[in-house]
CSV table of C-alpha atoms in Angstrom, one decimal:
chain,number,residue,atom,x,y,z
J,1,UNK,CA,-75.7,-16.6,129.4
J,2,UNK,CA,-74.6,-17.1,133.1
J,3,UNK,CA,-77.7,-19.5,133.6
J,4,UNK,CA,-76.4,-22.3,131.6
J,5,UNK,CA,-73.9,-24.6,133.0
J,6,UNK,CA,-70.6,-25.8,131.4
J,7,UNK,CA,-71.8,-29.4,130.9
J,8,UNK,CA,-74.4,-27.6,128.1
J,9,UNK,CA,-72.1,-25.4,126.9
J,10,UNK,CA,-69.8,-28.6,126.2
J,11,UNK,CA,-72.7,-30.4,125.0
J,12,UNK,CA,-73.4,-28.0,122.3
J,13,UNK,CA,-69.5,-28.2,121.0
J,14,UNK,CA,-68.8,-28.8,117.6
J,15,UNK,CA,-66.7,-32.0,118.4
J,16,UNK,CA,-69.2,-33.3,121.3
J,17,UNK,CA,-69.9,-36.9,121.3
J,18,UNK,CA,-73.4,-36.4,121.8
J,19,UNK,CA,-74.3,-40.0,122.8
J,20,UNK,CA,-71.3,-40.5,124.9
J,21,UNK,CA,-72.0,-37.1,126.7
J,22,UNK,CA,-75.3,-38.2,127.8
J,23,UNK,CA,-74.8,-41.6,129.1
J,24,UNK,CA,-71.8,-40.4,130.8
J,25,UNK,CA,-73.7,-37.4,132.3
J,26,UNK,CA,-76.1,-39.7,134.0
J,27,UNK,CA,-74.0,-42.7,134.9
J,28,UNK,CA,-72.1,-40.1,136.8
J,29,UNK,CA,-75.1,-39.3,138.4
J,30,UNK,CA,-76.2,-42.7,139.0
J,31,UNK,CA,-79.0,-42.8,136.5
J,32,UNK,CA,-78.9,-46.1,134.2
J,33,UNK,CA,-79.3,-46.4,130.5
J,34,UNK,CA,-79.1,-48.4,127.4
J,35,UNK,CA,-78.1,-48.2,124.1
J,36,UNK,CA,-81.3,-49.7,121.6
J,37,UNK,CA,-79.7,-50.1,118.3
J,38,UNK,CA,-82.2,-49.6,115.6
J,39,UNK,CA,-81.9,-49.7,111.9
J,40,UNK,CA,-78.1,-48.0,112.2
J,41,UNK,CA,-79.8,-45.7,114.5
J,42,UNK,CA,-78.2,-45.7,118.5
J,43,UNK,CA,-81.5,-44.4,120.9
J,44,UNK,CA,-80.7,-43.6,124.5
J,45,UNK,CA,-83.3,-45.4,126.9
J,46,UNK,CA,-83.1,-44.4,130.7
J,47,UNK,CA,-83.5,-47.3,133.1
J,48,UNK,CA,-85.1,-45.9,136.2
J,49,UNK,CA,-85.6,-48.1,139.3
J,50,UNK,CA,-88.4,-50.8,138.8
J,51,UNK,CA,-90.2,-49.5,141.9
J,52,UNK,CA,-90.7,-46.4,140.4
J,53,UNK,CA,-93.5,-48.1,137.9
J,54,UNK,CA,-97.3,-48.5,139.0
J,55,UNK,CA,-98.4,-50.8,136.9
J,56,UNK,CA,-102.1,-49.5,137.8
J,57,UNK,CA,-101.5,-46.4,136.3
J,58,UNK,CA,-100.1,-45.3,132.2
J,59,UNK,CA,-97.0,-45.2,131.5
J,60,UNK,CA,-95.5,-41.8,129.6
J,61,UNK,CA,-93.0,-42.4,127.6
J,62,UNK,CA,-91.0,-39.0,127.2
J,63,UNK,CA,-89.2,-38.3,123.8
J,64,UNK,CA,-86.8,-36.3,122.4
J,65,UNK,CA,-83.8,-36.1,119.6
J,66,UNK,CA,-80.9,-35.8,120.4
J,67,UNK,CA,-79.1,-35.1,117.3
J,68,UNK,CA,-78.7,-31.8,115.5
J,69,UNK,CA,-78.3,-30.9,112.2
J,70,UNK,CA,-75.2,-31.0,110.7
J,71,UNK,CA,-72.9,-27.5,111.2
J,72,UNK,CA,-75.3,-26.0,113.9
J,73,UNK,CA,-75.1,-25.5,117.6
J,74,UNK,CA,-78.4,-27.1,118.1
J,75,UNK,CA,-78.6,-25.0,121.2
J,76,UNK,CA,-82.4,-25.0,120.7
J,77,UNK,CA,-83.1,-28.0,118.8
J,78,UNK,CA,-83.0,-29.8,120.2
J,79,UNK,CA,-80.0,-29.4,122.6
J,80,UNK,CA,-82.0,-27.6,125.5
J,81,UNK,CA,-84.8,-30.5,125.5
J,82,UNK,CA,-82.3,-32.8,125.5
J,83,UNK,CA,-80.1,-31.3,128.7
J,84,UNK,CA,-83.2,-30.1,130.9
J,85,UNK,CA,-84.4,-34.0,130.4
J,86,UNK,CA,-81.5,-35.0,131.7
J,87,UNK,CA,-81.6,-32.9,134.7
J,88,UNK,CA,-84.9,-33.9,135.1
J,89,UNK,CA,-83.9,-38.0,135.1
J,90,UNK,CA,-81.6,-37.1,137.4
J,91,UNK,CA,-84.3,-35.7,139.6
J,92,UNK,CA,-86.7,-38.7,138.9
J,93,UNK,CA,-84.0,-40.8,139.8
J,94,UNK,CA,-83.6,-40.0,143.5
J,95,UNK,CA,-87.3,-39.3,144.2
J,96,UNK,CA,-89.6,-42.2,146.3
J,97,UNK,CA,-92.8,-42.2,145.0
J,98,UNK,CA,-93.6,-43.7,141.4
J,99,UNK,CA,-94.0,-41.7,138.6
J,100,UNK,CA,-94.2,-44.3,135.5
J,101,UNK,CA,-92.1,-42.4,132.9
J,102,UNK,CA,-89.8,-43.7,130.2
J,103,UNK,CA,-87.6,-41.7,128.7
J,104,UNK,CA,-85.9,-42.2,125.3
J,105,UNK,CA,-83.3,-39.8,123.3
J,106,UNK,CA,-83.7,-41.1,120.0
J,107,UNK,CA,-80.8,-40.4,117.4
J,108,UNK,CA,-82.0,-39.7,113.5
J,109,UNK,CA,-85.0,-36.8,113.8
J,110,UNK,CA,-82.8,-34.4,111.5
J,111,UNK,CA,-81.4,-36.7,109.2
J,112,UNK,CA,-84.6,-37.9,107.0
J,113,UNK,CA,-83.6,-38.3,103.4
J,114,UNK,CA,-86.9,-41.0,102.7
J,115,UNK,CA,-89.1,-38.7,105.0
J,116,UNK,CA,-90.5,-40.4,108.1
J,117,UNK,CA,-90.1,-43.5,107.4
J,118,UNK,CA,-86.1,-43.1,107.7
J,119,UNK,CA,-86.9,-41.2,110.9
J,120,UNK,CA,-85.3,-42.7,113.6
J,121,UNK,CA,-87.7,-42.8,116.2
J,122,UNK,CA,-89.9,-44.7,113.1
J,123,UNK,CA,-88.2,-48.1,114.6
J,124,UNK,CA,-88.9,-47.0,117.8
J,125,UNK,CA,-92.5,-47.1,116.9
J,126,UNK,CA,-92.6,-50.2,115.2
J,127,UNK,CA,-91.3,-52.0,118.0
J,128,UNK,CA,-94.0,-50.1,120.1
J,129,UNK,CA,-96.5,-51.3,117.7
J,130,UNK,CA,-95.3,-54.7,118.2
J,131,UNK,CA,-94.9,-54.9,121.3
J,132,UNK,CA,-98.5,-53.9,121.2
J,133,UNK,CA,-97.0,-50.9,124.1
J,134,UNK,CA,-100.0,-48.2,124.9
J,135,UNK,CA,-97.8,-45.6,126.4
J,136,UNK,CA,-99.0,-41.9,126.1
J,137,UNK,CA,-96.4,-40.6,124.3
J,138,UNK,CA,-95.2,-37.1,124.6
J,139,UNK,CA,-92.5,-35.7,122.4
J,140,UNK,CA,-90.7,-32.6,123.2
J,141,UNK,CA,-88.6,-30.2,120.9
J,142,UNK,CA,-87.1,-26.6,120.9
J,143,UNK,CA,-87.8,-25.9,124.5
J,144,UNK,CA,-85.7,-23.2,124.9
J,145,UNK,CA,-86.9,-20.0,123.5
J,146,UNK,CA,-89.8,-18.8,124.6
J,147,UNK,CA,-92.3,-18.1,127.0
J,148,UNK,CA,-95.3,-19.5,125.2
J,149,UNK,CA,-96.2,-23.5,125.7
J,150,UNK,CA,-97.2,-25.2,121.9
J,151,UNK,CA,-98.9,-27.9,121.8
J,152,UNK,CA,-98.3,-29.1,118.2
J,153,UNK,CA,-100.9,-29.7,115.6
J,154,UNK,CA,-101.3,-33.2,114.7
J,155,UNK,CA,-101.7,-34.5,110.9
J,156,UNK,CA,-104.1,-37.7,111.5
J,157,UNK,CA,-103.8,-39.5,108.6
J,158,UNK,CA,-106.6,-40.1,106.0
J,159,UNK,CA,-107.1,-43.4,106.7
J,160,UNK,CA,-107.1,-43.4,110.7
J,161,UNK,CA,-110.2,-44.8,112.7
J,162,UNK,CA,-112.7,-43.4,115.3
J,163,UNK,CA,-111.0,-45.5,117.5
J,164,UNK,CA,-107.1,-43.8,116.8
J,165,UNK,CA,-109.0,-40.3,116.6
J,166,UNK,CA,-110.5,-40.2,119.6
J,167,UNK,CA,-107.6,-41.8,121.9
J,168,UNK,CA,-105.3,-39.0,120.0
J,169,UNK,CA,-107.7,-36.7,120.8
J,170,UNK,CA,-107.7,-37.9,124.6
J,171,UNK,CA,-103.5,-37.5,125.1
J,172,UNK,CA,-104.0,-34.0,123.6
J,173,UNK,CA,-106.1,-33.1,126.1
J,174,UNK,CA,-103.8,-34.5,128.5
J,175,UNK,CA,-101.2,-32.2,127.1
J,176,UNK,CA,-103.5,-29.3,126.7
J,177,UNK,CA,-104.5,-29.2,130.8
J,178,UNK,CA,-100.6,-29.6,131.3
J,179,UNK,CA,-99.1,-26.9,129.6
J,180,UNK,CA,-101.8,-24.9,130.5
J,181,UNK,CA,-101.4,-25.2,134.1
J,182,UNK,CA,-97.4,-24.7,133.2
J,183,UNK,CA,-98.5,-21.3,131.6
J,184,UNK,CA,-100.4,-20.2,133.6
J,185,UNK,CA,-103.6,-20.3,131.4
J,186,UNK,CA,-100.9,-18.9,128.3
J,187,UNK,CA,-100.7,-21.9,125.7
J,188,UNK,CA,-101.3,-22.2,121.7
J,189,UNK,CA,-102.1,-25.3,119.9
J,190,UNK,CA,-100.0,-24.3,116.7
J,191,UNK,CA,-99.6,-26.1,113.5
J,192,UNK,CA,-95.9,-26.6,113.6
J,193,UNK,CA,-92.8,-28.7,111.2
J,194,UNK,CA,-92.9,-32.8,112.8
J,195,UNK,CA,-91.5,-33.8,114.9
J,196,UNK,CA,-90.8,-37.4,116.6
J,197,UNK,CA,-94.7,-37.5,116.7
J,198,UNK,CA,-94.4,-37.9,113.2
J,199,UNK,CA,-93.1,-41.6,113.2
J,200,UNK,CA,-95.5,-42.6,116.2
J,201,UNK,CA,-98.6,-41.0,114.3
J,202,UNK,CA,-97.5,-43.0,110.8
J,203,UNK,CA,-97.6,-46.7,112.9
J,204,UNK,CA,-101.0,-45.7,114.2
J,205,UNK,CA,-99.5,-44.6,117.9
J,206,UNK,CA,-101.0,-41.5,119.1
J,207,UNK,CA,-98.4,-39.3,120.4
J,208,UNK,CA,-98.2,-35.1,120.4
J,209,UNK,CA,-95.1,-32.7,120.5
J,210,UNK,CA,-95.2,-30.1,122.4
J,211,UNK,CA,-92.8,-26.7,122.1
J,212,UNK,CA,-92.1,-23.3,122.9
J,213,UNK,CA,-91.8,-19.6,121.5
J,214,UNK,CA,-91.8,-16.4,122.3
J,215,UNK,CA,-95.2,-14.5,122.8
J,216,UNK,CA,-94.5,-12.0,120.6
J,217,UNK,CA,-94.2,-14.4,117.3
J,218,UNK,CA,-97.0,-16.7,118.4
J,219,UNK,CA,-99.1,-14.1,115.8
J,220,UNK,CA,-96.4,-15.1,113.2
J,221,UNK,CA,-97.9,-18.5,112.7
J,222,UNK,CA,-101.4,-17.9,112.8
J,223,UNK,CA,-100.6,-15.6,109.8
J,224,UNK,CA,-99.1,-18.5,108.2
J,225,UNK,CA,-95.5,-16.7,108.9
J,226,UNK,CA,-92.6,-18.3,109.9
J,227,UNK,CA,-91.5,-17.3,113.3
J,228,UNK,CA,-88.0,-16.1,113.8
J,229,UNK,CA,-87.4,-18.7,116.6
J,230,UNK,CA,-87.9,-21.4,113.7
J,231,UNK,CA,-85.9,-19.2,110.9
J,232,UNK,CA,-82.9,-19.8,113.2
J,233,UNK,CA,-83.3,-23.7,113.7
J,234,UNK,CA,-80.6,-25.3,111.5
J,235,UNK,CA,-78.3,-22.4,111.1
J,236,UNK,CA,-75.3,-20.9,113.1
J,237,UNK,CA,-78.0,-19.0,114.6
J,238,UNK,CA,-79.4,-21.7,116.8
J,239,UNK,CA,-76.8,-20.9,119.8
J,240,UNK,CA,-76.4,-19.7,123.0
J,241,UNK,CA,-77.5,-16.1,122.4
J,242,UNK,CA,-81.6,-17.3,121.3
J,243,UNK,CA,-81.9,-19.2,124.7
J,244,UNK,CA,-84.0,-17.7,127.4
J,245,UNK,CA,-83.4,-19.0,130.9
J,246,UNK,CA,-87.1,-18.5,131.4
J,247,UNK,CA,-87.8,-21.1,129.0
J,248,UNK,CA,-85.5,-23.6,131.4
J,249,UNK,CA,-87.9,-22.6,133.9
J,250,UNK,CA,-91.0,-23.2,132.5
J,251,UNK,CA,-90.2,-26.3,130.4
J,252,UNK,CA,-89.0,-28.2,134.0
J,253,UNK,CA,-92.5,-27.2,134.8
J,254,UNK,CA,-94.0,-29.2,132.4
J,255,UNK,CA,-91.5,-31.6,132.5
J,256,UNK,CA,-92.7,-31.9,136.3
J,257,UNK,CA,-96.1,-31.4,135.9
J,258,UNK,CA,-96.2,-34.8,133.8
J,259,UNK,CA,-94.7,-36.6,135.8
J,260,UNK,CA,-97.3,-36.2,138.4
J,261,UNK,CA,-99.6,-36.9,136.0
J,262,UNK,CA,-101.3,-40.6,137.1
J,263,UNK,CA,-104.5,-41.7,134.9
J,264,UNK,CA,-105.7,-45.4,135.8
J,265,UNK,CA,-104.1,-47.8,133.0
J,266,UNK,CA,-106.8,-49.5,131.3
């Protein structure tokens, strides 16, 4: 796997201080962060420059796990997410024009004993909710095999409004014009395990997940199969070897592509 660097390959060690790796990766590349301590929970939020922010245009919060569950690489979930991201604040970072994205790394998407509501980014979205913030959110997860943008299904809940609907149904197509341009006109929207979205959804936040796999097991799910891609997640099999580099490519396309993304804030 010559296309990955040694900072990932040391990011995906057993022993690797995942938090530590991250905010030491970008303090060494002069990007900011904090630590938000939630509910025994440590999230990672990147401090851009304030000039950076439009206030007459959204904001898009960016989000994505960076845990992994316990006694697997994590190469692809969500380790790959995770490092492109950071490559991508870097990038952000250094750039003049404003492009109204916060990112978070929240800590706690694998480890969910209560179901969402012990989700770690659930805090997250309380304090959203009380904070009364309207970001778009978009969450991002296994990025790294495939060459097939997903755009999750979402689950609304049964007792969500026209009002919730339709503003979900807004950021989806958001996502949908994204990913599309990022394939090339090649996308799925695919009913798909939760994600980060998950939490935002349950506090009445619409947010959507987006993902990736392999063109040839897109036909797994619409059979109602589970791809192999997914059958590796959690297991020793989530390493180095499942990782496409064409996957790095077209996720830092999206990754891009939303970040030039500018709709008026209302």
């Amino acid at each position: 796997m010559s296309f990955l660097s040694k900072d990932f390959l040391d990011f995906i060690k057993p022993d690797c201080n995942r938090l530590n790796f991250i905010q030491n990766f970008l303090k060494q590349n002069d990007v900011e962060t904090a630590v938000i301590s939630l509910e025994g929970k440590k999230h990672i939020y990147v401090k851009f420059p304030q000039n950076q922010y439009n206030p007459l245009f959204n904001i898009k919060t960016v989000v994505a796990h960076y845990d992994r569950f316990e006694n697997s690489p994590g190469a692809n979930d969500n380790s790959a997410a995770v490092y492109m991201l950071m490559l991508w604040a870097v990038k952000l970072s250094r750039q003049y024009d404003f492009h109204n994205v916060r990112l978070i790394f929240t800590d706690g998407e694998e480890a969910c004993p209560d179901g969402i509501t012990s989700q770690g980014a659930f805090a997250i979205a309380s304090l959203f909710k009380k904070l009364d913030i309207k970001d778009d959110i978009f969450v991002f997860d296994c990025m790294g095999c495939g060459d097939v943008p997903v755009l999750c299904e979402n689950k609304i809940p049964q007792k969500a409004g026209n009002a919730f609907i339709k503003k979900l149904t807004a950021l989806e197509n958001k996502a949908q014009r994204i990913i599309r341009t990022a394939g090339n006109g090649k996308w799925f929207c695919l009913p798909c395990n939760y994600s980060d979205n998950a939490s935002f959804i349950a506090q009445g936040i619409p947010a959507v997940a987006i993902t990736v796999l392999p063109s040839s097991e897109v036909s797994d799910v619409l059979k109602n199969q589970t791809p192999k891609t997914w059958k590796n997640l959690h297991t020793q099999n989530d390493n180095i070897d499942n990782l496409w580099e064409s996957s790095f490519s077209l996720s830092m396309k999206i990754f891009d592509l939303l970040a030039q993304q500018k709709d008026a804030a209302k």
